[in-house]
mmCIF file of C-alpha atoms in Angstrom:
data_model
loop_
_atom_site.group_PDB
_atom_site.id
_atom_site.type_symbol
_atom_site.label_atom_id
_atom_site.label_comp_id
_atom_site.label_asym_id
_atom_site.label_seq_id
_atom_site.Cartn_x
_atom_site.Cartn_y
_atom_site.Cartn_z
ATOM 1 C CA UNK H 645 12.839 -4.625 36.268
ATOM 2 C CA UNK H 646 11.455 -1.072 36.001
ATOM 3 C CA UNK H 647 7.668 -0.698 36.092
ATOM 4 C CA UNK H 648 6.591 1.425 33.126
ATOM 5 C CA UNK H 649 3.102 2.524 32.092
ATOM 6 C CA UNK H 650 1.718 1.746 28.635
ATOM 7 C CA UNK H 651 1.512 5.445 27.814
ATOM 8 C CA UNK H 652 5.210 6.055 28.505
ATOM 9 C CA UNK H 653 6.294 2.839 26.751
ATOM 10 C CA UNK H 654 4.273 3.580 23.611
ATOM 11 C CA UNK H 655 5.538 7.171 23.425
ATOM 12 C CA UNK H 656 9.147 5.983 23.736
ATOM 13 C CA UNK H 657 8.504 3.244 21.157
ATOM 14 C CA UNK H 658 7.086 5.709 18.599
ATOM 15 C CA UNK H 659 10.029 8.040 19.197
ATOM 16 C CA UNK H 660 12.356 5.091 18.506
ATOM 17 C CA UNK H 661 10.539 4.240 15.254
ATOM 18 C CA UNK H 662 10.618 7.831 14.053
ATOM 19 C CA UNK H 663 14.194 8.714 14.982
ATOM 20 C CA UNK H 664 16.135 5.447 14.874
ATOM 21 C CA UNK H 665 14.277 3.551 12.166
ATOM 22 C CA UNK H 666 13.121 6.616 10.179
ATOM 23 C CA UNK H 667 9.659 5.198 9.497
ATOM 24 C CA UNK H 668 7.102 7.335 7.678
ATOM 25 C CA UNK H 669 4.331 9.228 9.453
ATOM 26 C CA UNK H 670 1.785 6.892 7.858
ATOM 27 C CA UNK H 671 3.529 3.796 9.278
ATOM 28 C CA UNK H 672 3.875 5.447 12.685
ATOM 29 C CA UNK H 673 0.110 6.022 12.757
ATOM 30 C CA UNK H 674 -0.475 2.289 12.230
ATOM 31 C CA UNK H 675 1.914 1.318 15.037
ATOM 32 C CA UNK H 676 0.405 3.899 17.384
ATOM 33 C CA UNK H 677 -3.163 2.753 16.707
ATOM 34 C CA UNK H 678 -2.311 -0.942 17.098
ATOM 35 C CA UNK H 679 -0.403 -0.486 20.361
ATOM 36 C CA UNK H 680 -3.044 1.794 21.858
ATOM 37 C CA UNK H 681 -5.769 -0.706 21.002
ATOM 38 C CA UNK H 682 -3.954 -3.237 23.139
ATOM 39 C CA UNK H 683 -3.355 -0.708 25.915
ATOM 40 C CA UNK H 684 -7.077 0.184 25.972
ATOM 41 C CA UNK H 685 -8.035 -3.493 26.253
ATOM 42 C CA UNK H 686 -5.543 -3.991 29.086
ATOM 43 C CA UNK H 687 -6.847 -0.889 30.896
ATOM 44 C CA UNK H 688 -10.374 -2.338 30.726
ATOM 45 C CA UNK H 689 -8.984 -5.450 32.442
ATOM 46 C CA UNK H 690 -7.370 -3.335 35.147
ATOM 47 C CA UNK H 691 -3.835 -3.621 33.720
ATOM 48 C CA UNK H 692 -2.124 -0.240 33.498
ATOM 49 C CA UNK H 693 1.565 -1.151 33.146
ATOM 50 C CA UNK H 694 3.781 -3.716 31.440
ATOM 51 C CA UNK H 695 4.623 -5.771 34.506
ATOM 52 C CA UNK H 696 2.934 -9.160 34.558
ATOM 53 C CA UNK H 697 1.812 -9.208 30.924
ATOM 54 C CA UNK H 698 1.672 -12.660 29.382
ATOM 55 C CA UNK H 699 0.357 -14.498 26.348
ATOM 56 C CA UNK H 700 -3.185 -14.662 27.790
ATOM 57 C CA UNK H 701 -3.526 -10.868 27.675
ATOM 58 C CA UNK H 702 -2.548 -10.804 24.002
ATOM 59 C CA UNK H 703 -4.915 -13.680 23.165
ATOM 60 C CA UNK H 704 -7.749 -11.983 25.034
ATOM 61 C CA UNK H 705 -7.293 -8.722 23.154
ATOM 62 C CA UNK H 706 -6.994 -10.619 19.857
ATOM 63 C CA UNK H 707 -10.249 -12.490 20.529
ATOM 64 C CA UNK H 708 -12.090 -9.256 21.229
ATOM 65 C CA UNK H 709 -10.827 -7.609 18.034
ATOM 66 C CA UNK H 710 -11.873 -10.722 16.098
ATOM 67 C CA UNK H 711 -15.373 -10.582 17.628
ATOM 68 C CA UNK H 712 -15.567 -6.924 16.629
ATOM 69 C CA UNK H 713 -15.138 -7.952 13.007
ATOM 70 C CA UNK H 714 -11.434 -7.399 12.342
ATOM 71 C CA UNK H 715 -10.299 -9.728 9.545
ATOM 72 C CA UNK H 716 -7.334 -12.072 9.474
ATOM 73 C CA UNK H 717 -4.969 -9.713 7.654
ATOM 74 C CA UNK H 718 -5.760 -6.812 10.000
ATOM 75 C CA UNK H 719 -5.233 -9.046 13.027
ATOM 76 C CA UNK H 720 -1.920 -10.281 11.623
ATOM 77 C CA UNK H 721 -0.759 -6.681 11.177
ATOM 78 C CA UNK H 722 -1.908 -5.852 14.726
ATOM 79 C CA UNK H 723 0.071 -8.800 16.104
ATOM 80 C CA UNK H 724 3.120 -7.790 14.077
ATOM 81 C CA UNK H 725 2.932 -4.304 15.601
ATOM 82 C CA UNK H 726 2.716 -5.768 19.098
ATOM 83 C CA UNK H 727 5.692 -8.081 18.519
ATOM 84 C CA UNK H 728 7.787 -5.132 17.358
ATOM 85 C CA UNK H 729 6.616 -3.073 20.340
ATOM 86 C CA UNK H 730 7.491 -5.824 22.839
ATOM 87 C CA UNK H 731 10.857 -6.372 21.167
ATOM 88 C CA UNK H 732 11.619 -2.709 21.921
ATOM 89 C CA UNK H 733 10.254 -3.096 25.470
ATOM 90 C CA UNK H 734 12.616 -6.041 26.066
ATOM 91 C CA UNK H 735 15.514 -3.997 24.699
ATOM 92 C CA UNK H 736 14.700 -1.319 27.269
ATOM 93 C CA UNK H 737 14.606 -4.044 29.972
ATOM 94 C CA UNK H 738 10.972 -3.313 30.899
ATOM 95 C CA UNK H 739 10.010 -6.936 30.157
ATOM 96 C CA UNK H 740 11.986 -10.152 29.916
ATOM 97 C CA UNK H 741 9.803 -11.949 27.356
ATOM 98 C CA UNK H 742 7.653 -11.178 24.313
ATOM 99 C CA UNK H 743 4.034 -12.190 25.118
ATOM 100 C CA UNK H 744 2.955 -11.834 21.472
ATOM 101 C CA UNK H 745 5.617 -14.050 19.920
ATOM 102 C CA UNK H 746 3.645 -17.337 20.023
ATOM 103 C CA UNK H 747 0.180 -15.920 19.262
ATOM 104 C CA UNK H 748 -1.245 -16.566 15.793
ATOM 105 C CA UNK H 749 -4.076 -14.726 14.092
ATOM 106 C CA UNK H 750 -6.831 -16.619 12.268
ATOM 107 C CA UNK H 751 -6.082 -16.966 8.590
ATOM 108 C CA UNK H 752 -8.233 -15.268 6.010
ATOM 109 C CA UNK H 753 -8.390 -16.147 2.321
ATOM 110 C CA UNK H 754 -5.889 -14.141 0.317
ATOM 111 C CA UNK H 755 -7.671 -11.744 -2.001
ATOM 112 C CA UNK H 756 -6.175 -11.095 -5.384
ATOM 113 C CA UNK H 757 -5.727 -7.388 -6.147
ATOM 114 C CA UNK H 758 -8.173 -5.847 -8.589
ATOM 115 C CA UNK H 759 -6.685 -4.771 -11.894
ATOM 116 C CA UNK H 760 -7.771 -3.196 -15.160
ATOM 117 C CA UNK H 761 -7.097 -4.883 -18.457
ATOM 118 C CA UNK H 762 -4.778 -3.006 -20.818
ATOM 119 C CA UNK H 763 -7.632 -1.480 -22.850
ATOM 120 C CA UNK H 764 -9.491 -0.135 -19.820
ATOM 121 C CA UNK H 765 -6.282 1.113 -18.204
ATOM 122 C CA UNK H 766 -5.439 3.007 -21.384
ATOM 123 C CA UNK H 767 -8.953 4.431 -21.615
ATOM 124 C CA UNK H 768 -8.856 5.601 -18.000
ATOM 125 C CA UNK H 769 -5.517 7.406 -18.151
ATOM 126 C CA UNK H 770 -6.124 9.070 -21.532
ATOM 127 C CA UNK H 771 -7.876 12.027 -19.966
ATOM 128 C CA UNK H 772 -9.034 14.830 -22.267
ATOM 129 C CA UNK H 773 -8.951 18.558 -21.530
ATOM 130 C CA UNK H 774 -6.520 21.490 -21.666
ATOM 131 C CA UNK H 775 -7.304 23.150 -18.329
ATOM 132 C CA UNK H 776 -4.527 23.047 -15.685
ATOM 133 C CA UNK H 777 -6.409 20.574 -13.463
ATOM 134 C CA UNK H 778 -7.105 18.203 -16.368
ATOM 135 C CA UNK H 779 -3.458 18.422 -17.450
ATOM 136 C CA UNK H 780 -2.352 17.699 -13.871
ATOM 137 C CA UNK H 781 -4.745 14.761 -13.495
ATOM 138 C CA UNK H 782 -3.626 13.252 -16.803
ATOM 139 C CA UNK H 783 0.015 13.454 -15.673
ATOM 140 C CA UNK H 784 -0.877 11.792 -12.346
ATOM 141 C CA UNK H 785 -2.765 8.935 -14.019
ATOM 142 C CA UNK H 786 -0.058 8.329 -16.612
ATOM 143 C CA UNK H 787 2.693 8.320 -13.968
ATOM 144 C CA UNK H 788 0.806 5.898 -11.712
ATOM 145 C CA UNK H 789 0.292 3.452 -14.566
ATOM 146 C CA UNK H 790 3.686 4.003 -16.180
ATOM 147 C CA UNK H 791 5.839 3.487 -13.082
ATOM 148 C CA UNK H 792 3.676 1.584 -10.576
ATOM 149 C CA UNK H 793 3.976 4.114 -7.747
ATOM 150 C CA UNK H 794 2.294 3.811 -4.369
ATOM 151 C CA UNK H 795 -0.062 6.656 -3.473
ATOM 152 C CA UNK H 796 2.250 7.931 -0.706
ATOM 153 C CA UNK H 797 5.218 7.822 -3.094
ATOM 154 C CA UNK H 798 3.445 9.976 -5.655
ATOM 155 C CA UNK H 799 2.202 12.450 -3.037
ATOM 156 C CA UNK H 800 5.768 12.864 -1.736
ATOM 157 C CA UNK H 801 7.321 13.656 -5.118
ATOM 158 C CA UNK H 802 9.167 16.953 -5.489
ATOM 159 C CA UNK H 803 10.174 18.634 -8.729
ATOM 160 C CA UNK H 804 13.766 17.556 -8.113
ATOM 161 C CA UNK H 805 12.731 13.870 -8.146
ATOM 162 C CA UNK H 806 11.748 13.991 -11.804
ATOM 163 C CA UNK H 807 14.275 13.788 -14.647
ATOM 164 C CA UNK H 808 12.408 13.946 -17.943
ATOM 165 C CA UNK H 809 15.628 14.038 -19.965
ATOM 166 C CA UNK H 810 16.557 10.626 -18.557
ATOM 167 C CA UNK H 811 12.878 9.518 -18.367
ATOM 168 C CA UNK H 812 13.239 8.555 -14.693
ATOM 169 C CA UNK H 813 11.650 9.409 -11.362
ATOM 170 C CA UNK H 814 13.191 8.915 -7.912
ATOM 171 C CA UNK H 815 10.731 7.885 -5.196
ATOM 172 C CA UNK H 816 10.955 7.335 -1.452
ATOM 173 C CA UNK H 817 9.269 4.044 -0.642
ATOM 174 C CA UNK H 818 8.496 2.053 2.477
ATOM 175 C CA UNK H 819 11.221 2.105 5.117
ATOM 176 C CA UNK H 820 12.471 5.335 3.505
ATOM 177 C CA UNK H 821 14.184 3.321 0.790
ATOM 178 C CA UNK H 822 14.827 5.224 -2.411
ATOM 179 C CA UNK H 823 14.495 3.666 -5.835
ATOM 180 C CA UNK H 824 14.754 5.054 -9.340
ATOM 181 C CA UNK H 825 12.040 4.122 -11.795
ATOM 182 C CA UNK H 826 11.678 4.456 -15.564
ATOM 183 C CA UNK H 827 8.948 6.741 -16.888
ATOM 184 C CA UNK H 828 7.210 5.745 -20.123
ATOM 185 C CA UNK H 829 6.916 8.008 -23.154
ATOM 186 C CA UNK H 830 3.197 8.756 -22.655
ATOM 187 C CA UNK H 831 3.825 9.687 -19.019
ATOM 188 C CA UNK H 832 6.823 11.839 -19.996
ATOM 189 C CA UNK H 833 4.694 13.750 -22.505
ATOM 190 C CA UNK H 834 1.913 14.269 -19.936
ATOM 191 C CA UNK H 835 4.409 15.387 -17.268
ATOM 192 C CA UNK H 836 6.114 17.806 -19.684
ATOM 193 C CA UNK H 837 2.725 19.362 -20.403
ATOM 194 C CA UNK H 838 1.995 19.578 -16.669
ATOM 195 C CA UNK H 839 5.310 21.274 -15.882
ATOM 196 C CA UNK H 840 4.381 23.992 -18.372
ATOM 197 C CA UNK H 841 0.995 24.498 -16.653
ATOM 198 C CA UNK H 842 2.129 24.015 -13.043
ATOM 199 C CA UNK H 843 3.136 27.692 -12.472
ATOM 200 C CA UNK H 844 -0.525 28.642 -12.996
ATOM 201 C CA UNK H 845 -1.453 26.766 -9.789
ATOM 202 C CA UNK H 846 1.650 26.399 -7.611
ATOM 203 C CA UNK H 847 2.555 28.863 -4.863
ATOM 204 C CA UNK H 848 5.990 30.447 -5.078
ATOM 205 C CA UNK H 849 8.530 28.270 -3.309
ATOM 206 C CA UNK H 850 6.390 25.110 -3.372
ATOM 207 C CA UNK H 851 8.631 22.134 -4.175
ATOM 208 C CA UNK H 852 5.890 19.537 -4.722
ATOM 209 C CA UNK H 853 5.539 18.062 -8.191
ATOM 210 C CA UNK H 854 1.743 17.904 -7.947
ATOM 211 C CA UNK H 855 -0.199 20.741 -6.347
ATOM 212 C CA UNK H 856 -3.831 21.443 -5.535
ATOM 213 C CA UNK H 857 -5.951 24.408 -6.633
ATOM 214 C CA UNK H 858 -4.694 26.156 -3.476
ATOM 215 C CA UNK H 859 -1.143 25.958 -4.730
ATOM 216 C CA UNK H 860 0.245 23.517 -2.143
ATOM 217 C CA UNK H 861 1.187 19.825 -2.262
ATOM 218 C CA UNK H 862 -1.723 17.678 -3.370
ATOM 219 C CA UNK H 863 -2.789 15.355 -0.535
ATOM 220 C CA UNK H 864 -3.499 11.628 -0.687
ATOM 221 C CA UNK H 865 -7.152 12.352 0.058
ATOM 222 C CA UNK H 866 -7.251 14.877 -2.764
ATOM 223 C CA UNK H 867 -5.931 12.309 -5.240
ATOM 224 C CA UNK H 868 -8.387 9.661 -4.023
ATOM 225 C CA UNK H 869 -11.271 12.131 -4.501
ATOM 226 C CA UNK H 870 -10.086 12.913 -8.013
ATOM 227 C CA UNK H 871 -9.948 9.191 -8.839
ATOM 228 C CA UNK H 872 -13.541 8.803 -7.637
ATOM 229 C CA UNK H 873 -14.741 11.616 -9.895
ATOM 230 C CA UNK H 874 -12.660 10.497 -12.856
ATOM 231 C CA UNK H 875 -14.018 6.958 -12.545
ATOM 232 C CA UNK H 876 -17.419 8.453 -13.349
ATOM 233 C CA UNK H 877 -16.406 10.969 -16.018
ATOM 234 C CA UNK H 878 -14.229 8.385 -17.813
ATOM 235 C CA UNK H 879 -17.176 5.965 -17.907
ATOM 236 C CA UNK H 880 -15.508 3.171 -15.929
ATOM 237 C CA UNK H 881 -17.640 0.227 -14.857
ATOM 238 C CA UNK H 882 -16.559 0.557 -11.197
ATOM 239 C CA UNK H 883 -14.663 2.951 -8.981
ATOM 240 C CA UNK H 884 -10.930 3.047 -9.711
ATOM 241 C CA UNK H 885 -8.474 3.489 -6.840
ATOM 242 C CA UNK H 886 -4.841 4.676 -7.170
ATOM 243 C CA UNK H 887 -3.526 1.268 -6.107
ATOM 244 C CA UNK H 888 -5.505 -0.364 -8.915
ATOM 245 C CA UNK H 889 -3.232 1.342 -11.451
ATOM 246 C CA UNK H 890 -0.186 0.077 -9.513
ATOM 247 C CA UNK H 891 -1.625 -3.449 -9.574
ATOM 248 C CA UNK H 892 -2.408 -3.108 -13.280
ATOM 249 C CA UNK H 893 1.151 -1.913 -13.969
ATOM 250 C CA UNK H 894 2.580 -4.968 -12.171
ATOM 251 C CA UNK H 895 0.203 -7.466 -13.753
ATOM 252 C CA UNK H 896 0.668 -6.187 -17.317
ATOM 253 C CA UNK H 897 4.445 -5.989 -16.958
ATOM 254 C CA UNK H 898 4.693 -9.515 -15.554
ATOM 255 C CA UNK H 899 2.338 -10.850 -18.211
ATOM 256 C CA UNK H 900 4.524 -9.420 -20.976
ATOM 257 C CA UNK H 901 7.990 -10.038 -19.509
ATOM 258 C CA UNK H 902 7.623 -12.957 -17.101
ATOM 259 C CA UNK H 903 10.431 -11.374 -15.055
ATOM 260 C CA UNK H 904 9.255 -11.575 -11.444
ATOM 261 C CA UNK H 905 12.506 -10.190 -9.998
ATOM 262 C CA UNK H 906 12.346 -7.095 -12.194
ATOM 263 C CA UNK H 907 8.736 -6.450 -11.175
ATOM 264 C CA UNK H 908 9.753 -6.846 -7.531
ATOM 265 C CA UNK H 909 12.462 -4.197 -7.927
ATOM 266 C CA UNK H 910 10.146 -1.790 -9.723
ATOM 267 C CA UNK H 911 7.407 -2.157 -7.110
ATOM 268 C CA UNK H 912 9.853 -1.780 -4.225
ATOM 269 C CA UNK H 913 8.803 -5.027 -2.526
ATOM 270 C CA UNK H 914 11.186 -6.200 0.187
ATOM 271 C CA UNK H 915 10.146 -9.836 -0.289
ATOM 272 C CA UNK H 916 9.591 -11.721 -3.521
ATOM 273 C CA UNK H 917 6.607 -13.479 -1.930
ATOM 274 C CA UNK H 918 4.715 -10.165 -1.980
ATOM 275 C CA UNK H 919 5.256 -9.853 -5.729
ATOM 276 C CA UNK H 920 4.268 -13.469 -6.402
ATOM 277 C CA UNK H 921 0.587 -12.641 -5.987
ATOM 278 C CA UNK H 922 0.750 -11.209 -9.521
ATOM 279 C CA UNK H 923 1.684 -14.639 -10.871
ATOM 280 C CA UNK H 924 -1.775 -15.785 -9.751
ATOM 281 C CA UNK H 925 -3.351 -12.933 -11.705
ATOM 282 C CA UNK H 926 -1.280 -13.904 -14.737
ATOM 283 C CA UNK H 927 -2.416 -17.537 -14.413
ATOM 284 C CA UNK H 928 -6.047 -16.420 -14.212
ATOM 285 C CA UNK H 929 -5.588 -14.566 -17.500
ATOM 286 C CA UNK H 930 -3.934 -17.589 -19.111
ATOM 287 C CA UNK H 931 -6.717 -19.846 -17.843
ATOM 288 C CA UNK H 932 -9.344 -17.591 -19.435
ATOM 289 C CA UNK H 933 -7.459 -17.614 -22.743
ATOM 290 C CA UNK H 934 -7.204 -21.405 -22.572
ATOM 291 C CA UNK H 935 -10.892 -21.851 -21.772
ATOM 292 C CA UNK H 936 -11.878 -19.581 -24.644
ATOM 293 C CA UNK H 937 -9.455 -20.942 -27.250
ATOM 294 C CA UNK H 938 -8.550 -24.585 -26.666
ATOM 295 C CA UNK H 939 -10.825 -26.984 -28.595
ATOM 296 C CA UNK H 940 -10.780 -29.516 -25.749
ATOM 297 C CA UNK H 941 -11.683 -26.896 -23.131
ATOM 298 C CA UNK H 942 -14.660 -25.220 -24.764
ATOM 299 C CA UNK H 943 -17.010 -28.169 -24.794
ATOM 300 C CA UNK H 944 -17.904 -30.432 -21.937
ATOM 301 C CA UNK H 945 -17.588 -34.125 -22.794
ATOM 302 C CA UNK H 946 -20.805 -35.928 -23.480
ATOM 303 C CA UNK H 947 -20.967 -38.653 -20.822
ATOM 304 C CA UNK H 948 -24.488 -39.721 -21.599
ATOM 305 C CA UNK H 949 -24.956 -43.451 -22.395
ATOM 306 C CA UNK H 950 -24.948 -44.317 -26.095
#
């Protein structure tokens, strides 16, 4: 068995993810950070290569991350990264076993995603103004809510991905999987208006659908900053994040249609279990309606002695 340092193994692993599995730069950053966290912990214990690693090293690093305040979901993702890394290491014959395979992270309560109700979602995306930036922002908000895009999917959109005649947009999702999504009439109108104004901002030759004041592709950070400012100017009760419009899209669509499989396809979820969290949101809404409307739910029974 060849003795290989962590640095070499991680570099080869990231090269494999980028070139053989075609993972996005964002996903690669997560894998790199997770693997290097483990390598740093091992280095502090005097372990500089893969030889001799076992389950106790993984548990020790996990315990330290937990003590540092990392939550259950973050620890589960970290362990998943390590398992994938060690699977590659075994393939390369640098180890004969996967020391992370039997380690379990502490569970944390599953948090339901925050959503806007239909009225507040409509109020937020109906942005006023006829300046190019306001027109652009209105198109971004409408498209997020209309089609349930992830932030990275919207940032990566090129002009060629949009077909207003067919009212569709083609996005590149996780795992570089493409999917075609419908675009609602309000979003189509906002996008049509933006395409007329886009030449006022975009540099010649720029292919991005949404551009910044500098004329180049609008970044994820730029969109997040705009959401923060718009949350204030639109008079929202709390700060709105891009993913909140995606969650609202999913929740409202499921509430109206009840078609979980369709929502899964539109969101680009690999597993139905990921989409099922929106059924809990739908039940919460139904429970509130029941509590407010049902005559046997509104009043507590009088159990006092007669």
